[in-house]
GROMACS .gro file of C-alpha atoms in nm:
model
  267
    1HIS     CA    1  -2.306   0.783   0.308
    2PHE     CA    2  -2.217   0.416   0.248
    3ALA     CA    3  -2.415   0.327   0.559
    4ARG     CA    4  -2.732   0.449   0.390
    5LEU     CA    5  -2.701   0.206   0.100
    6ASN     CA    6  -2.998  -0.028   0.115
    7ASP     CA    7  -3.074  -0.121  -0.245
    8SER     CA    8  -3.085  -0.478  -0.369
    9THR     CA    9  -2.724  -0.472  -0.487
   10ALA     CA   10  -2.588  -0.374  -0.147
   11THR     CA   11  -2.797  -0.636   0.030
   12ARG     CA   12  -2.713  -0.915  -0.215
   13ILE     CA   13  -2.334  -0.876  -0.209
   14PRO     CA   14  -2.168  -0.993   0.114
   15GLY     CA   15  -1.999  -0.702   0.288
   16ALA     CA   16  -2.085  -0.453   0.012
   17ILE     CA   17  -2.118  -0.157   0.247
   18VAL     CA   18  -1.806  -0.241   0.445
   19ILE     CA   19  -1.606  -0.300   0.126
   20GLY     CA   20  -1.711   0.042   0.000
   21MET     CA   21  -1.628   0.214   0.326
   22SER     CA   22  -1.291   0.040   0.355
   23GLN     CA   23  -1.202   0.124  -0.004
   24GLY     CA   24  -1.298   0.485   0.063
   25ALA     CA   25  -1.044   0.494   0.347
   26LEU     CA   26  -0.774   0.341   0.126
   27ASN     CA   27  -0.849   0.584  -0.157
   28ALA     CA   28  -0.825   0.882   0.078
   29ALA     CA   29  -0.482   0.768   0.193
   30ILE     CA   30  -0.353   0.719  -0.162
   31LEU     CA   31  -0.483   1.063  -0.258
   32GLY     CA   32  -0.278   1.211   0.024
   33PHE     CA   33  -0.528   1.255   0.305
   34ALA     CA   34  -0.409   1.024   0.582
   35ASP     CA   35  -0.617   1.185   0.855
   36LYS     CA   36  -0.933   1.154   0.648
   37ALA     CA   37  -0.844   0.792   0.572
   38ARG     CA   38  -0.801   0.709   0.939
   39ALA     CA   39  -1.126   0.884   1.024
   40ARG     CA   40  -1.304   0.673   0.762
   41LEU     CA   41  -1.149   0.362   0.911
   42VAL     CA   42  -1.283   0.457   1.253
   43GLN     CA   43  -1.629   0.501   1.101
   44THR     CA   44  -1.605   0.161   0.933
   45LEU     CA   45  -1.493  -0.009   1.251
   46ALA     CA   46  -1.784   0.151   1.437
   47PHE     CA   47  -2.025   0.041   1.165
   48THR     CA   48  -1.916  -0.322   1.200
   49ARG     CA   49  -1.871  -0.331   1.578
   50ASP     CA   50  -2.210  -0.488   1.644
   51SER     CA   51  -2.241  -0.667   1.311
   52ALA     CA   52  -2.351  -1.028   1.323
   53ASP     CA   53  -2.202  -1.084   0.976
   54PRO     CA   54  -1.857  -1.244   1.002
   55TYR     CA   55  -1.774  -1.124   0.650
   56ASP     CA   56  -1.809  -0.765   0.769
   57ARG     CA   57  -1.588  -0.834   1.071
   58ALA     CA   58  -1.322  -1.008   0.862
   59TYR     CA   59  -1.316  -0.755   0.580
   60VAL     CA   60  -1.295  -0.448   0.801
   61ARG     CA   61  -0.982  -0.586   0.965
   62PHE     CA   62  -0.832  -0.673   0.629
   63GLY     CA   63  -0.914  -0.320   0.515
   64GLU     CA   64  -0.741  -0.184   0.824
   65ALA     CA   65  -0.435  -0.398   0.748
   66TRP     CA   66  -0.423  -0.279   0.386
   67LEU     CA   67  -0.455   0.084   0.491
   68SER     CA   68  -0.176   0.030   0.743
   69GLN     CA   69   0.040  -0.123   0.471
   70VAL     CA   70  -0.010   0.180   0.245
   71LEU     CA   71   0.068   0.412   0.537
   72ARG     CA   72   0.374   0.197   0.624
   73VAL     CA   73   0.268   0.099   0.977
   74PRO     CA   74   0.359  -0.273   0.993
   75GLU     CA   75   0.274  -0.324   1.361
   76ARG     CA   76  -0.086  -0.221   1.304
   77ALA     CA   77  -0.103  -0.414   0.977
   78GLN     CA   78   0.011  -0.728   1.156
   79ALA     CA   79  -0.245  -0.697   1.435
   80ALA     CA   80  -0.535  -0.622   1.200
   81ALA     CA   81  -0.439  -0.895   0.954
   82GLY     CA   82  -0.421  -1.146   1.238
   83GLU     CA   83  -0.778  -1.066   1.337
   84ALA     CA   84  -0.895  -1.088   0.976
   85ILE     CA   85  -0.732  -1.428   0.935
   86ALA     CA   86  -0.884  -1.559   1.259
   87VAL     CA   87  -1.239  -1.459   1.161
   88SER     CA   88  -1.196  -1.574   0.801
   89ASP     CA   89  -1.066  -1.915   0.900
   90LYS     CA   90  -1.334  -1.965   1.167
   91TYR     CA   91  -1.624  -1.882   0.936
   92GLY     CA   92  -1.489  -2.005   0.603
   93ILE     CA   93  -1.418  -1.680   0.418
   94PRO     CA   94  -1.120  -1.791   0.209
   95LEU     CA   95  -1.068  -1.488  -0.012
   96VAL     CA   96  -1.054  -1.235   0.270
   97GLY     CA   97  -0.827  -1.475   0.458
   98ALA     CA   98  -0.602  -1.497   0.152
   99TRP     CA   99  -0.569  -1.121   0.119
  100ALA     CA  100  -0.510  -1.086   0.493
  101ARG     CA  101  -0.226  -1.338   0.475
  102VAL     CA  102  -0.055  -1.118   0.217
  103MET     CA  103  -0.081  -0.822   0.454
  104MET     CA  104   0.039  -1.033   0.749
  105GLY     CA  105   0.339  -1.150   0.549
  106TRP     CA  106   0.427  -0.797   0.440
  107ALA     CA  107   0.413  -0.682   0.803
  108GLN     CA  108   0.624  -0.972   0.925
  109ALA     CA  109   0.890  -0.897   0.665
  110GLN     CA  110   0.899  -0.530   0.760
  111LEU     CA  111   0.931  -0.628   1.126
  112GLY     CA  112   1.236  -0.845   1.061
  113ASN     CA  113   1.106  -1.191   0.970
  114PRO     CA  114   1.113  -1.219   0.590
  115GLN     CA  115   1.188  -1.593   0.588
  116GLU     CA  116   0.847  -1.676   0.734
  117ALA     CA  117   0.680  -1.390   0.547
  118VAL     CA  118   0.752  -1.509   0.194
  119PRO     CA  119   0.572  -1.847   0.216
  120LEU     CA  120   0.281  -1.683   0.397
  121ILE     CA  121   0.239  -1.423   0.121
  122ARG     CA  122   0.265  -1.697  -0.141
  123GLN     CA  123  -0.003  -1.894   0.041
  124GLY     CA  124  -0.231  -1.591   0.029
  125LEU     CA  125  -0.160  -1.522  -0.338
  126ASP     CA  126  -0.224  -1.885  -0.433
  127ALA     CA  127  -0.554  -1.891  -0.243
  128ALA     CA  128  -0.664  -1.567  -0.408
  129ALA     CA  129  -0.574  -1.710  -0.750
  130ASP     CA  130  -0.773  -2.024  -0.673
  131ALA     CA  131  -1.071  -1.799  -0.600
  132GLY     CA  132  -1.025  -1.624  -0.934
  133ALA     CA  133  -0.949  -1.287  -0.771
  134ASN     CA  134  -0.719  -1.046  -0.952
  135ILE     CA  135  -0.801  -0.729  -0.756
  136GLY     CA  136  -0.495  -0.565  -0.605
  137ILE     CA  137  -0.264  -0.828  -0.752
  138GLY     CA  138   0.000  -0.570  -0.847
  139ILE     CA  139   0.049  -0.430  -0.498
  140PHE     CA  140   0.018  -0.775  -0.342
  141LEU     CA  141   0.297  -0.906  -0.565
  142ALA     CA  142   0.502  -0.597  -0.488
  143SER     CA  143   0.455  -0.681  -0.120
  144LEU     CA  144   0.598  -1.026  -0.191
  145ALA     CA  145   0.892  -0.865  -0.370
  146GLU     CA  146   0.958  -0.642  -0.068
  147ALA     CA  147   0.969  -0.949   0.156
  148GLN     CA  148   1.195  -1.137  -0.086
  149ALA     CA  149   1.434  -0.842  -0.105
  150LEU     CA  150   1.446  -0.810   0.273
  151GLY     CA  151   1.535  -1.178   0.288
  152GLY     CA  152   1.820  -1.130   0.040
  153ALA     CA  153   1.650  -1.296  -0.258
  154THR     CA  154   1.700  -1.001  -0.492
  155ASP     CA  155   1.672  -1.197  -0.817
  156ASP     CA  156   1.342  -1.345  -0.701
  157ALA     CA  157   1.224  -0.997  -0.602
  158LEU     CA  158   1.303  -0.852  -0.943
  159SER     CA  159   1.124  -1.141  -1.113
  160THR     CA  160   0.821  -1.091  -0.888
  161LEU     CA  161   0.812  -0.719  -0.971
  162GLU     CA  162   0.812  -0.797  -1.342
  163GLN     CA  163   0.522  -1.033  -1.276
  164ALA     CA  164   0.349  -0.755  -1.083
  165LEU     CA  165   0.375  -0.520  -1.379
  166GLN     CA  166   0.227  -0.782  -1.612
  167ALA     CA  167  -0.039  -0.930  -1.383
  168ASN     CA  168  -0.315  -0.671  -1.424
  169PRO     CA  169  -0.186  -0.376  -1.630
  170GLU     CA  170  -0.531  -0.215  -1.643
  171GLU     CA  171  -0.527  -0.168  -1.266
  172LEU     CA  172  -0.320   0.150  -1.291
  173ILE     CA  173  -0.349   0.281  -0.936
  174TYR     CA  174  -0.086   0.048  -0.789
  175ARG     CA  175   0.172   0.075  -1.068
  176PRO     CA  176   0.355   0.368  -0.904
  177TYR     CA  177   0.399   0.151  -0.597
  178ILE     CA  178   0.548  -0.132  -0.806
  179PHE     CA  179   0.792   0.102  -0.982
  180TRP     CA  180   0.888   0.255  -0.647
  181VAL     CA  181   0.969  -0.086  -0.498
  182ARG     CA  182   1.175  -0.178  -0.804
  183GLY     CA  183   1.353   0.157  -0.803
  184GLU     CA  184   1.447   0.116  -0.438
  185LEU     CA  185   1.574  -0.238  -0.502
  186ARG     CA  186   1.776  -0.137  -0.808
  187LEU     CA  187   1.926   0.150  -0.613
  188LYS     CA  188   2.045  -0.092  -0.344
  189LEU     CA  189   2.196  -0.308  -0.618
  190GLY     CA  190   2.392  -0.010  -0.751
  191GLN     CA  191   2.188   0.010  -1.072
  192ASP     CA  192   2.154   0.386  -1.043
  193GLU     CA  193   2.039   0.464  -1.397
  194ALA     CA  194   1.767   0.197  -1.396
  195ALA     CA  195   1.666   0.295  -1.043
  196GLU     CA  196   1.625   0.659  -1.140
  197ALA     CA  197   1.416   0.563  -1.442
  198ASP     CA  198   1.184   0.356  -1.222
  199LEU     CA  199   1.147   0.627  -0.960
  200ARG     CA  200   1.075   0.894  -1.222
  201GLU     CA  201   0.818   0.664  -1.381
  202ALA     CA  202   0.656   0.614  -1.040
  203VAL     CA  203   0.638   0.992  -0.987
  204ALA     CA  204   0.495   1.054  -1.334
  205LEU     CA  205   0.229   0.783  -1.305
  206ALA     CA  206   0.126   0.898  -0.959
  207GLN     CA  207   0.095   1.258  -1.079
  208LYS     CA  208  -0.142   1.153  -1.358
  209MET     CA  209  -0.376   0.994  -1.102
  210SER     CA  210  -0.329   1.248  -0.821
  211ALA     CA  211  -0.198   0.960  -0.610
  212LYS     CA  212  -0.011   1.201  -0.385
  213LEU     CA  213   0.099   0.942  -0.131
  214PHE     CA  214   0.265   0.723  -0.394
  215GLU     CA  215   0.411   1.033  -0.559
  216LEU     CA  216   0.560   1.149  -0.229
  217ARG     CA  217   0.714   0.811  -0.156
  218ALA     CA  218   0.879   0.786  -0.498
  219ALA     CA  219   0.985   1.151  -0.492
  220THR     CA  220   1.144   1.104  -0.151
  221SER     CA  221   1.350   0.813  -0.281
  222LEU     CA  222   1.446   1.008  -0.591
  223THR     CA  223   1.536   1.314  -0.382
  224ARG     CA  224   1.760   1.101  -0.161
  225MET     CA  225   1.931   0.974  -0.475
  226LEU     CA  226   1.983   1.324  -0.614
  227LYS     CA  227   2.119   1.443  -0.279
  228ALA     CA  228   2.368   1.155  -0.270
  229ARG     CA  229   2.514   1.260  -0.605
  230GLY     CA  230   2.538   1.623  -0.498
  231ASP     CA  231   2.240   1.771  -0.682
  232SER     CA  232   2.078   1.932  -0.380
  233ALA     CA  233   1.910   2.211  -0.576
  234GLN     CA  234   1.718   1.969  -0.800
  235ALA     CA  235   1.643   1.754  -0.496
  236ARG     CA  236   1.480   2.045  -0.311
  237GLU     CA  237   1.291   2.154  -0.622
  238LEU     CA  238   1.146   1.806  -0.658
  239LEU     CA  239   1.040   1.738  -0.300
  240ALA     CA  240   0.965   2.069  -0.127
  241PRO     CA  241   0.656   2.174  -0.330
  242LEU     CA  242   0.513   1.824  -0.308
  243TYR     CA  243   0.561   1.805   0.069
  244ASN     CA  244   0.408   2.151   0.109
  245TRP     CA  245   0.096   2.031  -0.075
  246PHE     CA  246   0.002   1.804   0.218
  247THR     CA  247  -0.230   1.935   0.485
  248ASP     CA  248  -0.251   1.635   0.717
  249GLY     CA  249  -0.084   1.306   0.804
  250PHE     CA  250   0.237   1.468   0.925
  251ASP     CA  251   0.274   1.195   1.190
  252THR     CA  252   0.288   0.919   0.926
  253PRO     CA  253   0.617   0.754   0.826
  254ASN     CA  254   0.589   0.877   0.466
  255LEU     CA  255   0.570   1.244   0.557
  256LYS     CA  256   0.820   1.209   0.841
  257ALA     CA  257   1.076   1.067   0.599
  258ALA     CA  258   1.016   1.347   0.351
  259LYS     CA  259   1.043   1.613   0.622
  260ALA     CA  260   1.366   1.467   0.760
  261LEU     CA  261   1.518   1.470   0.412
  262LEU     CA  262   1.411   1.829   0.349
  263ASP     CA  263   1.567   1.928   0.681
  264GLN     CA  264   1.893   1.773   0.565
  265LEU     CA  265   1.869   1.975   0.244
  266GLY     CA  266   1.827   2.293   0.446
  267THR     CA  267   1.473   2.385   0.344
   0.00000   0.00000   0.00000
């Protein structure tokens, strides 16, 4: 239905239709419908395939990278972000290029190169700030924290996550992601009580917004924690009903991790 938008607003704003379509794919993924999200991405890519507008071509690849980040597919995020950066740099689209650099850095860190990832993410964040853009700042900063943690800079990562929580507190949708990242980091540091509090906060916030993907990710981490301390019954009670809610996306890393953990718990 986005493709039918033809009012003055849609025609005045660069990439308005593609932004809407890409955001629709991202929203579907966060709500727990990975297959629907990927189908929307395919539609968006088809819509822009013959577009003469470089903004459309740059944004759709950034949108693909962001979707891949949420679905935890760094290889695809890296490839899509690279294309977004190339188009953005060629045609002078600095904001999309900035966001794409954040996604590229996140992917590089996940693929084993956090030392180069951190400055690249910072470059993207600085360019976005220069453009006055605050959209998505929480999850982008959390992506920086993930890269810092993978590079061993845990104090920097914790500081970045605190910044992420303060940066745009009215943008609630990404707060479960931030708390999940911090919970995972605190768990690795042996701060079990603080880690559990963060993970439970991530679950609770995600439940309020029906952000099933973020809820599943935090619940999987929390379930793993409960299992490790011998509370298998509570672990199953937490994760099994949530996993059974999903109707698609079973090939994605998030659901695979949850399923593997449930198998270990004997459900």
